[in-house]
Every structure is written in structure tokens, then in C-alpha cells.
PDB file of C-alpha atoms in Angstrom:
ATOM      1  CA  UNK D  18       8.034  14.407  15.375  1.00  0.00           C
ATOM      2  CA  UNK D  19       7.199  12.684  12.089  1.00  0.00           C
ATOM      3  CA  UNK D  20       9.872  10.537  10.529  1.00  0.00           C
ATOM      4  CA  UNK D  21      11.251  12.173   7.412  1.00  0.00           C
ATOM      5  CA  UNK D  22      13.440  11.089   4.551  1.00  0.00           C
ATOM      6  CA  UNK D  23      15.055  14.085   2.855  1.00  0.00           C
ATOM      7  CA  UNK D  24      17.361  13.713  -0.115  1.00  0.00           C
ATOM      8  CA  UNK D  25      20.250  15.583   1.480  1.00  0.00           C
ATOM      9  CA  UNK D  26      20.061  13.426   4.618  1.00  0.00           C
ATOM     10  CA  UNK D  27      20.723  16.473   6.831  1.00  0.00           C
ATOM     11  CA  UNK D  28      19.001  17.816   9.910  1.00  0.00           C
ATOM     12  CA  UNK D  29      16.804  20.060   7.779  1.00  0.00           C
ATOM     13  CA  UNK D  30      13.667  17.951   8.040  1.00  0.00           C
ATOM     14  CA  UNK D  31      13.995  17.521  11.766  1.00  0.00           C
ATOM     15  CA  UNK D  32      13.942  21.276  12.105  1.00  0.00           C
ATOM     16  CA  UNK D  33      11.275  21.828   9.457  1.00  0.00           C
ATOM     17  CA  UNK D  34       8.967  19.337  11.103  1.00  0.00           C
ATOM     18  CA  UNK D  35       9.468  20.462  14.681  1.00  0.00           C
ATOM     19  CA  UNK D  36       6.365  20.303  16.816  1.00  0.00           C
ATOM     20  CA  UNK D  37       6.282  24.064  17.427  1.00  0.00           C
ATOM     21  CA  UNK D  38       5.968  24.765  13.691  1.00  0.00           C
ATOM     22  CA  UNK D  39       2.188  24.470  14.018  1.00  0.00           C
ATOM     23  CA  UNK D  40       2.171  27.788  15.810  1.00  0.00           C
ATOM     24  CA  UNK D  41       3.347  29.796  12.815  1.00  0.00           C
ATOM     25  CA  UNK D  42       1.809  28.076   9.778  1.00  0.00           C
ATOM     26  CA  UNK D  43       0.220  31.052   8.055  1.00  0.00           C
ATOM     27  CA  UNK D  44       1.924  31.264   4.656  1.00  0.00           C
ATOM     28  CA  UNK D  45      -0.225  31.148   1.519  1.00  0.00           C
ATOM     29  CA  UNK D  46       2.597  30.755  -0.979  1.00  0.00           C
ATOM     30  CA  UNK D  47       3.835  27.363  -2.147  1.00  0.00           C
ATOM     31  CA  UNK D  48       7.154  28.901  -3.101  1.00  0.00           C
ATOM     32  CA  UNK D  49       8.089  30.193   0.356  1.00  0.00           C
ATOM     33  CA  UNK D  50       7.958  28.165   3.537  1.00  0.00           C
ATOM     34  CA  UNK D  51       9.388  30.926   5.699  1.00  0.00           C
ATOM     35  CA  UNK D  52       6.217  31.264   7.788  1.00  0.00           C
ATOM     36  CA  UNK D  53       6.631  27.778   9.226  1.00  0.00           C
ATOM     37  CA  UNK D  54      10.279  26.998   8.440  1.00  0.00           C
ATOM     38  CA  UNK D  55      13.263  28.658   9.985  1.00  0.00           C
ATOM     39  CA  UNK D  56      14.480  31.331   7.524  1.00  0.00           C
ATOM     40  CA  UNK D  57      18.008  29.914   7.498  1.00  0.00           C
ATOM     41  CA  UNK D  58      16.668  26.632   6.136  1.00  0.00           C
ATOM     42  CA  UNK D  59      14.422  27.905   3.357  1.00  0.00           C
ATOM     43  CA  UNK D  60      17.301  28.305   0.912  1.00  0.00           C
ATOM     44  CA  UNK D  61      18.132  24.614   1.232  1.00  0.00           C
ATOM     45  CA  UNK D  62      14.862  23.610  -0.427  1.00  0.00           C
ATOM     46  CA  UNK D  63      15.150  23.960  -4.182  1.00  0.00           C
ATOM     47  CA  UNK D  64      11.735  23.449  -5.793  1.00  0.00           C
ATOM     48  CA  UNK D  65      11.571  22.572  -9.474  1.00  0.00           C
ATOM     49  CA  UNK D  66       9.652  25.565 -10.786  1.00  0.00           C
ATOM     50  CA  UNK D  67       9.211  23.997 -14.252  1.00  0.00           C
ATOM     51  CA  UNK D  68       7.066  21.113 -12.992  1.00  0.00           C
ATOM     52  CA  UNK D  69       3.497  22.393 -12.848  1.00  0.00           C
ATOM     53  CA  UNK D  70       2.104  19.138 -11.469  1.00  0.00           C
ATOM     54  CA  UNK D  71       4.605  19.093  -8.611  1.00  0.00           C
ATOM     55  CA  UNK D  72       3.814  22.706  -7.766  1.00  0.00           C
ATOM     56  CA  UNK D  73       0.109  21.817  -7.740  1.00  0.00           C
ATOM     57  CA  UNK D  74       0.802  18.943  -5.344  1.00  0.00           C
ATOM     58  CA  UNK D  75       2.699  21.255  -3.017  1.00  0.00           C
ATOM     59  CA  UNK D  76      -0.152  23.750  -3.152  1.00  0.00           C
ATOM     60  CA  UNK D  77      -2.640  21.005  -2.241  1.00  0.00           C
ATOM     61  CA  UNK D  78      -0.411  19.818   0.615  1.00  0.00           C
ATOM     62  CA  UNK D  79      -0.207  23.310   2.043  1.00  0.00           C
ATOM     63  CA  UNK D  80      -3.992  23.680   1.812  1.00  0.00           C
ATOM     64  CA  UNK D  81      -4.544  20.332   3.557  1.00  0.00           C
ATOM     65  CA  UNK D  82      -2.125  21.276   6.325  1.00  0.00           C
ATOM     66  CA  UNK D  83      -3.995  24.541   6.872  1.00  0.00           C
ATOM     67  CA  UNK D  84      -7.279  22.652   7.189  1.00  0.00           C
ATOM     68  CA  UNK D  85      -5.755  20.038   9.512  1.00  0.00           C
ATOM     69  CA  UNK D  86      -2.822  21.656  11.385  1.00  0.00           C
ATOM     70  CA  UNK D  87      -2.274  18.445  13.341  1.00  0.00           C
ATOM     71  CA  UNK D  88      -0.973  16.926  10.070  1.00  0.00           C
ATOM     72  CA  UNK D  89       1.552  19.679   9.374  1.00  0.00           C
ATOM     73  CA  UNK D  90       4.575  17.564  10.328  1.00  0.00           C
ATOM     74  CA  UNK D  91       3.324  14.752   8.085  1.00  0.00           C
ATOM     75  CA  UNK D  92       2.821  17.028   5.080  1.00  0.00           C
ATOM     76  CA  UNK D  93       6.109  18.764   5.794  1.00  0.00           C
ATOM     77  CA  UNK D  94       8.144  15.559   5.783  1.00  0.00           C
ATOM     78  CA  UNK D  95       6.180  13.910   2.939  1.00  0.00           C
ATOM     79  CA  UNK D  96       5.768  16.826   0.531  1.00  0.00           C
ATOM     80  CA  UNK D  97       6.820  20.314   1.570  1.00  0.00           C
ATOM     81  CA  UNK D  98      10.418  19.445   2.485  1.00  0.00           C
ATOM     82  CA  UNK D  99      10.923  17.455  -0.721  1.00  0.00           C
ATOM     83  CA  UNK D 100      12.512  19.130  -3.724  1.00  0.00           C
ATOM     84  CA  UNK D 101      10.752  17.137  -6.464  1.00  0.00           C
ATOM     85  CA  UNK D 102       7.916  14.740  -7.185  1.00  0.00           C
ATOM     86  CA  UNK D 103      10.509  11.993  -7.614  1.00  0.00           C
ATOM     87  CA  UNK D 104      11.980  12.484  -4.137  1.00  0.00           C
ATOM     88  CA  UNK D 105       8.508  12.710  -2.569  1.00  0.00           C
ATOM     89  CA  UNK D 106       7.436   9.475  -4.257  1.00  0.00           C
ATOM     90  CA  UNK D 107      10.673   7.693  -3.352  1.00  0.00           C
ATOM     91  CA  UNK D 108      10.221   8.858   0.232  1.00  0.00           C
ATOM     92  CA  UNK D 109       6.632   7.630   0.418  1.00  0.00           C
ATOM     93  CA  UNK D 110       7.458   4.218  -1.047  1.00  0.00           C
ATOM     94  CA  UNK D 111      10.454   3.847   1.273  1.00  0.00           C
ATOM     95  CA  UNK D 112       8.302   4.678   4.285  1.00  0.00           C
ATOM     96  CA  UNK D 113       5.602   2.205   3.253  1.00  0.00           C
ATOM     97  CA  UNK D 114       7.807  -0.708   2.197  1.00  0.00           C
ATOM     98  CA  UNK D 115      10.586  -0.619   4.791  1.00  0.00           C
ATOM     99  CA  UNK D 116      10.839  -3.164   7.592  1.00  0.00           C
ATOM    100  CA  UNK D 117      13.290  -3.775  10.464  1.00  0.00           C
ATOM    101  CA  UNK D 118      15.822  -5.440   8.162  1.00  0.00           C
ATOM    102  CA  UNK D 119      15.238  -3.243   5.090  1.00  0.00           C
ATOM    103  CA  UNK D 120      15.950   0.372   5.938  1.00  0.00           C
ATOM    104  CA  UNK D 121      14.128   3.452   4.726  1.00  0.00           C
ATOM    105  CA  UNK D 122      17.408   4.950   3.516  1.00  0.00           C
ATOM    106  CA  UNK D 123      18.220   1.914   1.374  1.00  0.00           C
ATOM    107  CA  UNK D 124      14.825   1.869  -0.307  1.00  0.00           C
ATOM    108  CA  UNK D 125      14.816   5.638  -0.749  1.00  0.00           C
ATOM    109  CA  UNK D 126      18.105   5.556  -2.635  1.00  0.00           C
ATOM    110  CA  UNK D 127      16.963   2.631  -4.790  1.00  0.00           C
ATOM    111  CA  UNK D 128      13.711   4.289  -5.849  1.00  0.00           C
ATOM    112  CA  UNK D 129      15.211   7.744  -6.263  1.00  0.00           C
ATOM    113  CA  UNK D 130      17.995   6.432  -8.487  1.00  0.00           C
ATOM    114  CA  UNK D 131      15.426   4.987 -10.901  1.00  0.00           C
ATOM    115  CA  UNK D 132      12.995   7.908 -10.830  1.00  0.00           C
ATOM    116  CA  UNK D 133      15.656  10.544 -11.428  1.00  0.00           C
ATOM    117  CA  UNK D 134      17.659   8.660 -14.066  1.00  0.00           C
ATOM    118  CA  UNK D 135      14.822   7.493 -16.340  1.00  0.00           C
ATOM    119  CA  UNK D 136      12.874  10.229 -18.153  1.00  0.00           C
ATOM    120  CA  UNK D 137      10.250   7.775 -19.447  1.00  0.00           C
ATOM    121  CA  UNK D 138       9.443   6.665 -15.908  1.00  0.00           C
ATOM    122  CA  UNK D 139       9.194  10.279 -14.782  1.00  0.00           C
ATOM    123  CA  UNK D 140       6.659  10.967 -17.528  1.00  0.00           C
ATOM    124  CA  UNK D 141       4.753   7.759 -16.729  1.00  0.00           C
ATOM    125  CA  UNK D 142       4.489   8.732 -13.051  1.00  0.00           C
ATOM    126  CA  UNK D 143       2.820  12.006 -14.023  1.00  0.00           C
ATOM    127  CA  UNK D 144       0.508  10.326 -16.522  1.00  0.00           C
ATOM    128  CA  UNK D 145      -0.552   7.832 -13.843  1.00  0.00           C
ATOM    129  CA  UNK D 146      -1.249  10.661 -11.386  1.00  0.00           C
ATOM    130  CA  UNK D 147      -3.399  12.456 -13.935  1.00  0.00           C
ATOM    131  CA  UNK D 148      -5.205   9.229 -14.820  1.00  0.00           C
ATOM    132  CA  UNK D 149      -6.191   8.602 -11.208  1.00  0.00           C
ATOM    133  CA  UNK D 150      -7.275  12.203 -10.678  1.00  0.00           C
ATOM    134  CA  UNK D 151      -9.349  12.283 -13.868  1.00  0.00           C
ATOM    135  CA  UNK D 152     -10.844   8.774 -13.930  1.00  0.00           C
ATOM    136  CA  UNK D 153     -11.359   7.916 -10.248  1.00  0.00           C
ATOM    137  CA  UNK D 154     -14.252   9.909  -8.754  1.00  0.00           C
ATOM    138  CA  UNK D 155     -13.023   9.017  -5.237  1.00  0.00           C
ATOM    139  CA  UNK D 156      -9.736  10.878  -5.785  1.00  0.00           C
ATOM    140  CA  UNK D 157     -10.069  14.392  -4.333  1.00  0.00           C
ATOM    141  CA  UNK D 158      -6.583  15.698  -5.194  1.00  0.00           C
ATOM    142  CA  UNK D 159      -3.197  14.788  -6.623  1.00  0.00           C
ATOM    143  CA  UNK D 160      -1.569  14.851  -3.197  1.00  0.00           C
ATOM    144  CA  UNK D 161      -4.296  12.518  -1.890  1.00  0.00           C
ATOM    145  CA  UNK D 162      -3.375  10.030  -4.622  1.00  0.00           C
ATOM    146  CA  UNK D 163       0.367  10.378  -4.074  1.00  0.00           C
ATOM    147  CA  UNK D 164       0.160   9.771  -0.336  1.00  0.00           C
ATOM    148  CA  UNK D 165      -2.775   7.392   0.046  1.00  0.00           C
ATOM    149  CA  UNK D 166      -3.679   5.410  -3.082  1.00  0.00           C
ATOM    150  CA  UNK D 167      -1.975   2.040  -2.875  1.00  0.00           C
ATOM    151  CA  UNK D 168      -2.821   1.194  -6.487  1.00  0.00           C
ATOM    152  CA  UNK D 169      -0.830   4.204  -7.660  1.00  0.00           C
ATOM    153  CA  UNK D 170       2.014   3.483  -5.239  1.00  0.00           C
ATOM    154  CA  UNK D 171       2.150  -0.200  -6.215  1.00  0.00           C
ATOM    155  CA  UNK D 172       2.289   0.783  -9.881  1.00  0.00           C
ATOM    156  CA  UNK D 173       5.225   3.137  -9.321  1.00  0.00           C
ATOM    157  CA  UNK D 174       7.083   0.590  -7.209  1.00  0.00           C
ATOM    158  CA  UNK D 175       6.608  -1.853 -10.078  1.00  0.00           C
ATOM    159  CA  UNK D 176       8.101   0.626 -12.520  1.00  0.00           C
ATOM    160  CA  UNK D 177      11.264   0.664 -10.421  1.00  0.00           C
ATOM    161  CA  UNK D 178      11.249  -3.131 -10.061  1.00  0.00           C
ATOM    162  CA  UNK D 179      10.791  -3.570 -13.820  1.00  0.00           C
ATOM    163  CA  UNK D 180      13.748  -1.272 -14.465  1.00  0.00           C
ATOM    164  CA  UNK D 181      15.955  -3.382 -12.189  1.00  0.00           C
ATOM    165  CA  UNK D 182      14.614  -6.560 -13.839  1.00  0.00           C
ATOM    166  CA  UNK D 183      15.514  -5.262 -17.302  1.00  0.00           C
ATOM    167  CA  UNK D 184      19.044  -4.515 -16.015  1.00  0.00           C
ATOM    168  CA  UNK D 185      19.452  -8.087 -14.767  1.00  0.00           C
ATOM    169  CA  UNK D 186      19.214  -7.016 -11.114  1.00  0.00           C
ATOM    170  CA  UNK D 187      16.608  -9.670 -10.432  1.00  0.00           C
ATOM    171  CA  UNK D 188      17.249  -9.996  -6.700  1.00  0.00           C
ATOM    172  CA  UNK D 189      16.332  -6.363  -6.005  1.00  0.00           C
ATOM    173  CA  UNK D 190      13.406  -6.509  -8.433  1.00  0.00           C
ATOM    174  CA  UNK D 191      11.902  -9.566  -6.742  1.00  0.00           C
ATOM    175  CA  UNK D 192      12.487  -8.074  -3.295  1.00  0.00           C
ATOM    176  CA  UNK D 193      10.457  -5.000  -4.252  1.00  0.00           C
ATOM    177  CA  UNK D 194       7.728  -7.234  -5.694  1.00  0.00           C
ATOM    178  CA  UNK D 195       7.578  -9.205  -2.456  1.00  0.00           C
ATOM    179  CA  UNK D 196       7.312  -6.126  -0.252  1.00  0.00           C
ATOM    180  CA  UNK D 197       4.650  -4.574  -2.489  1.00  0.00           C
ATOM    181  CA  UNK D 198       2.646  -7.794  -2.349  1.00  0.00           C
ATOM    182  CA  UNK D 199       2.879  -7.920   1.447  1.00  0.00           C
ATOM    183  CA  UNK D 200       2.114  -4.243   2.085  1.00  0.00           C
ATOM    184  CA  UNK D 201      -0.301  -3.301  -0.712  1.00  0.00           C
ATOM    185  CA  UNK D 202      -1.748  -6.780  -1.535  1.00  0.00           C
ATOM    186  CA  UNK D 203      -0.860  -6.133  -5.179  1.00  0.00           C
ATOM    187  CA  UNK D 204       1.318  -8.750  -6.882  1.00  0.00           C
ATOM    188  CA  UNK D 205       2.868  -7.573 -10.164  1.00  0.00           C
ATOM    189  CA  UNK D 206       5.795  -9.598 -11.442  1.00  0.00           C
ATOM    190  CA  UNK D 207       8.724  -7.294 -12.255  1.00  0.00           C
ATOM    191  CA  UNK D 208       8.889  -8.774 -15.749  1.00  0.00           C
ATOM    192  CA  UNK D 209       5.420  -7.465 -16.652  1.00  0.00           C
ATOM    193  CA  UNK D 210       5.321  -4.412 -18.926  1.00  0.00           C
ATOM    194  CA  UNK D 211       2.995  -1.526 -18.059  1.00  0.00           C
ATOM    195  CA  UNK D 212       2.098   1.434 -20.241  1.00  0.00           C
ATOM    196  CA  UNK D 213       1.230   4.947 -19.056  1.00  0.00           C
ATOM    197  CA  UNK D 214      -1.927   6.475 -17.649  1.00  0.00           C
ATOM    198  CA  UNK D 215      -2.635   3.336 -15.612  1.00  0.00           C
ATOM    199  CA  UNK D 216      -5.412   3.395 -13.009  1.00  0.00           C
ATOM    200  CA  UNK D 217      -5.406   0.496 -10.539  1.00  0.00           C
ATOM    201  CA  UNK D 218      -8.518   1.313  -8.525  1.00  0.00           C
ATOM    202  CA  UNK D 219      -8.705  -0.038  -4.942  1.00  0.00           C
ATOM    203  CA  UNK D 220      -5.982  -2.478  -6.054  1.00  0.00           C
ATOM    204  CA  UNK D 221      -6.526  -5.188  -3.413  1.00  0.00           C
ATOM    205  CA  UNK D 222      -6.002  -8.646  -4.882  1.00  0.00           C
ATOM    206  CA  UNK D 223      -4.596  -7.573  -8.265  1.00  0.00           C
ATOM    207  CA  UNK D 224      -2.235 -10.193  -9.762  1.00  0.00           C
ATOM    208  CA  UNK D 225      -0.286  -9.629 -12.986  1.00  0.00           C
ATOM    209  CA  UNK D 226       1.997 -12.318 -14.392  1.00  0.00           C
ATOM    210  CA  UNK D 227       5.547 -12.150 -15.691  1.00  0.00           C
ATOM    211  CA  UNK D 228       4.901 -11.959 -19.442  1.00  0.00           C
ATOM    212  CA  UNK D 229       1.793  -9.776 -19.275  1.00  0.00           C
ATOM    213  CA  UNK D 230       1.820  -6.558 -21.319  1.00  0.00           C
ATOM    214  CA  UNK D 231      -0.535  -3.674 -20.507  1.00  0.00           C
ATOM    215  CA  UNK D 232      -1.085  -0.750 -22.872  1.00  0.00           C
ATOM    216  CA  UNK D 233      -1.743   2.912 -22.125  1.00  0.00           C
ATOM    217  CA  UNK D 234      -4.757   4.337 -20.286  1.00  0.00           C
ATOM    218  CA  UNK D 235      -5.903   0.987 -18.920  1.00  0.00           C
ATOM    219  CA  UNK D 236      -8.235   0.800 -15.909  1.00  0.00           C
ATOM    220  CA  UNK D 237      -7.880  -2.185 -13.567  1.00  0.00           C
ATOM    221  CA  UNK D 238     -10.253  -2.714 -10.662  1.00  0.00           C
ATOM    222  CA  UNK D 239      -9.683  -4.858  -7.577  1.00  0.00           C
ATOM    223  CA  UNK D 240      -9.196  -8.644  -7.650  1.00  0.00           C
ATOM    224  CA  UNK D 241      -8.261  -8.660 -11.333  1.00  0.00           C
ATOM    225  CA  UNK D 242      -5.933 -11.459 -12.466  1.00  0.00           C
ATOM    226  CA  UNK D 243      -3.842 -11.365 -15.628  1.00  0.00           C
ATOM    227  CA  UNK D 244      -2.477 -14.871 -15.352  1.00  0.00           C
ATOM    228  CA  UNK D 245      -1.566 -18.083 -17.093  1.00  0.00           C
ATOM    229  CA  UNK D 246      -3.660 -21.196 -17.604  1.00  0.00           C
ATOM    230  CA  UNK D 247      -1.080 -23.410 -15.919  1.00  0.00           C
ATOM    231  CA  UNK D 248      -0.675 -25.481 -19.072  1.00  0.00           C
ATOM    232  CA  UNK D 249       2.194 -23.682 -20.810  1.00  0.00           C
ATOM    233  CA  UNK D 250       5.484 -21.993 -20.043  1.00  0.00           C
ATOM    234  CA  UNK D 251       7.308 -19.101 -21.689  1.00  0.00           C
ATOM    235  CA  UNK D 252       5.096 -16.297 -23.009  1.00  0.00           C
ATOM    236  CA  UNK D 253       1.955 -17.290 -21.147  1.00  0.00           C
ATOM    237  CA  UNK D 254       0.154 -14.148 -19.971  1.00  0.00           C
ATOM    238  CA  UNK D 255      -2.367 -11.718 -21.525  1.00  0.00           C
ATOM    239  CA  UNK D 256      -1.655  -8.735 -23.752  1.00  0.00           C
ATOM    240  CA  UNK D 257      -3.954  -5.848 -22.858  1.00  0.00           C
ATOM    241  CA  UNK D 258      -4.521  -3.108 -25.439  1.00  0.00           C
ATOM    242  CA  UNK D 259      -4.843   0.630 -24.914  1.00  0.00           C
ATOM    243  CA  UNK D 260      -7.886   2.002 -23.132  1.00  0.00           C
ATOM    244  CA  UNK D 261      -9.112  -1.378 -21.852  1.00  0.00           C
ATOM    245  CA  UNK D 262     -11.371  -1.564 -18.783  1.00  0.00           C
ATOM    246  CA  UNK D 263     -11.018  -4.653 -16.557  1.00  0.00           C
ATOM    247  CA  UNK D 264     -13.926  -4.970 -14.134  1.00  0.00           C
ATOM    248  CA  UNK D 265     -13.654  -6.083 -10.527  1.00  0.00           C
ATOM    249  CA  UNK D 266     -12.821  -9.740 -10.085  1.00  0.00           C
ATOM    250  CA  UNK D 267     -12.276 -10.418 -13.785  1.00  0.00           C
ATOM    251  CA  UNK D 268      -9.755 -13.075 -14.818  1.00  0.00           C
ATOM    252  CA  UNK D 269      -7.913 -12.971 -18.137  1.00  0.00           C
ATOM    253  CA  UNK D 270      -5.903 -16.149 -18.572  1.00  0.00           C
ATOM    254  CA  UNK D 271      -3.360 -17.248 -21.142  1.00  0.00           C
ATOM    255  CA  UNK D 272      -1.404 -15.565 -23.900  1.00  0.00           C
ATOM    256  CA  UNK D 273      -4.441 -13.886 -25.435  1.00  0.00           C
ATOM    257  CA  UNK D 274      -5.084 -10.393 -26.745  1.00  0.00           C
ATOM    258  CA  UNK D 275      -7.655  -7.962 -25.361  1.00  0.00           C
ATOM    259  CA  UNK D 276      -8.209  -5.378 -28.101  1.00  0.00           C
ATOM    260  CA  UNK D 277      -7.984  -1.638 -27.697  1.00  0.00           C
ATOM    261  CA  UNK D 278     -10.960  -0.085 -25.930  1.00  0.00           C
ATOM    262  CA  UNK D 279     -12.497  -3.415 -24.887  1.00  0.00           C
ATOM    263  CA  UNK D 280     -14.411  -3.799 -21.636  1.00  0.00           C
ATOM    264  CA  UNK D 281     -14.354  -6.905 -19.452  1.00  0.00           C
ATOM    265  CA  UNK D 282     -17.295  -7.175 -17.058  1.00  0.00           C
ATOM    266  CA  UNK D 283     -16.939  -7.813 -13.336  1.00  0.00           C
ATOM    267  CA  UNK D 284     -16.327 -11.449 -12.444  1.00  0.00           C
ATOM    268  CA  UNK D 285     -15.762 -12.532 -16.034  1.00  0.00           C
ATOM    269  CA  UNK D 286     -13.319 -15.293 -16.975  1.00  0.00           C
ATOM    270  CA  UNK D 287     -11.709 -14.613 -20.342  1.00  0.00           C
ATOM    271  CA  UNK D 288      -9.927 -17.448 -22.142  1.00  0.00           C
ATOM    272  CA  UNK D 289     -10.113 -16.250 -25.755  1.00  0.00           C
ATOM    273  CA  UNK D 290      -9.188 -13.109 -27.664  1.00  0.00           C
ATOM    274  CA  UNK D 291     -11.547 -10.144 -27.313  1.00  0.00           C
ATOM    275  CA  UNK D 292     -11.859  -7.805 -30.334  1.00  0.00           C
ATOM    276  CA  UNK D 293     -11.293  -4.054 -29.994  1.00  0.00           C
ATOM    277  CA  UNK D 294     -14.157  -1.880 -28.712  1.00  0.00           C
ATOM    278  CA  UNK D 295     -16.093  -4.964 -27.564  1.00  0.00           C
ATOM    279  CA  UNK D 296     -17.674  -5.881 -24.237  1.00  0.00           C
ATOM    280  CA  UNK D 297     -17.265  -9.356 -22.750  1.00  0.00           C
ATOM    281  CA  UNK D 298     -19.083 -10.743 -19.719  1.00  0.00           C
ATOM    282  CA  UNK D 299     -19.652 -14.061 -17.982  1.00  0.00           C
ATOM    283  CA  UNK D 300     -17.853 -17.298 -17.185  1.00  0.00           C
ATOM    284  CA  UNK D 301     -16.654 -18.194 -19.726  1.00  0.00           C
ATOM    285  CA  UNK D 302     -16.803 -14.690 -21.157  1.00  0.00           C
ATOM    286  CA  UNK D 303     -18.990 -14.020 -24.204  1.00  0.00           C
ATOM    287  CA  UNK D 304     -19.386 -10.918 -26.317  1.00  0.00           C
ATOM    288  CA  UNK D 305     -22.466  -8.775 -25.871  1.00  0.00           C
ATOM    289  CA  UNK D 306     -23.750  -5.981 -28.074  1.00  0.00           C
ATOM    290  CA  UNK D 307     -21.752  -4.278 -30.785  1.00  0.00           C
ATOM    291  CA  UNK D 308     -18.877  -1.856 -30.768  1.00  0.00           C
TER     292      UNK D 308
END
């Protein structure tokens, strides 16, 4: 049986995800799980009918489980037994980031408390999901992103860590950063500020420093560094404008501004301000072409 973290912490998931449920998975409705859940348990699952994106994710999960019945228990515990996108995301992060001394339940409650209490974070989560689905050609569905894309998961874990950091709960914030770095190989300091509609593609090797600020609709490929030069303290990291594209392996160093809509080529090292709608390439980076 797949391990499951359900918000009510009851026996519901254990029964929903029982091994014999594969034998009766024939329902086509995302609103009723009666075909593969015991009827007495269906009423315990309250789906937010006003959240179109969450309903779409549930629909995709059901379709995937029909195509691959062996994964029914996984989709049941990860998506279909969850009552909201927030609980599903908190569950997935808790599963990924837990270890023998840091329990799933503890992490679940930490993430869920942030996701449910902060409306701006809830909106940002949905914008990030849409950004990945629309801008990453490798993303085949929303549920695929939610369950499998470590760049998306690392970004959402950072949103929780940043919230704790802003509340002065630095110990928890740094703990989340450490686990994300170990598990996803993405190191974002909890002090960094991220906008919405962020796509961190592949994500491996991404490093973002404490005083970095990233605007909306920014695309970050793997091995990107938004770091300091090592020569100053205080506000020492880059400020990335809206709609910026940071190519694989690019390094932006120091408290410099990358203008809205700028593109930084793969492997470039940027040490000076880049104007809006410009393209910079090379080491050290130089501008090419016009707007």
C-alpha cells in the first residue's frame, strides 16, 4: 500500500488506497470516487468545486490512473484523496523532503499552514503551475508537473521557507532550504524574493542568494547562479526583472539589475547591468543585437 498523508489524519487513505481498489476503477467522473472508493468514505472527501485548476489536476490524475492501473494507489494518495491543491502540494513536499528524523506529518503541517493561510502564495502556486505547463514543452500535464517537476516543487518549498524567514522563524526556514538543496539540488536562500509565474526548468544546480529579487514570469534553466562577487556584504545579489530568460549555466553576480524582458545566453557571466529587452552572451557578457 502506498504511504499517504491525508489532512484529516484518519484511516480514510488506507482504505481508499487498498490494493484491491484496482479491481473496480471504472469511474469517469472527477467528482465521484465511488467506483474505486468505499461508498461510506466518499462523503469525507470535500473537493473545492470553485478551483478549476485543481479539478483539472484531479481529472488528469484519474486519466493517468486509468492508463496505468498499477499507479492507482499512488495517484489516490497523492491527488484523489486530497481535498485541495494546497493539501496535495504539502503532501508531495512532505513525502519528498522527510527523513528518519524529520517526519512526514511535521513537514505536512508546516507546508499546509503556509499554503492555506496566505492567499498570495496560493495564487503564486497556480501561476507557477500554469507557467510550467505553458512554457515547458516537456510538461505533458499539470499533474505531471505537480508530482514530478523538482523545479516547481523547489520553488513552492522556497515560498514556504521565505514566509517563515519573513516571520523571523529562521531555523525552520533554513531547515527547509537545506532539505531542498539535498533532495532537489536547488539552493535558494529563504531570504530571496521570487515573483509569480516562475519556471525553473530541470533545476539541477540552481543557486540563488539571500538578497536576490526575481520578478514575474522569469525562466531559469539549470546550473544558473544568482550570486555575489564575494567582495561585498549586505545587499549583494542580482535583481531580475519581469520576463527575463536565464540560459543554462549562466552566472549573474553582484547587486546588478537585469532589465525586463532581457535574455542571458547559456554559459554567460554577467557582472554589469543589462538593459531591458536586450540579449547578453559571453564571458564576460556583452550585448548583441538590438531590442
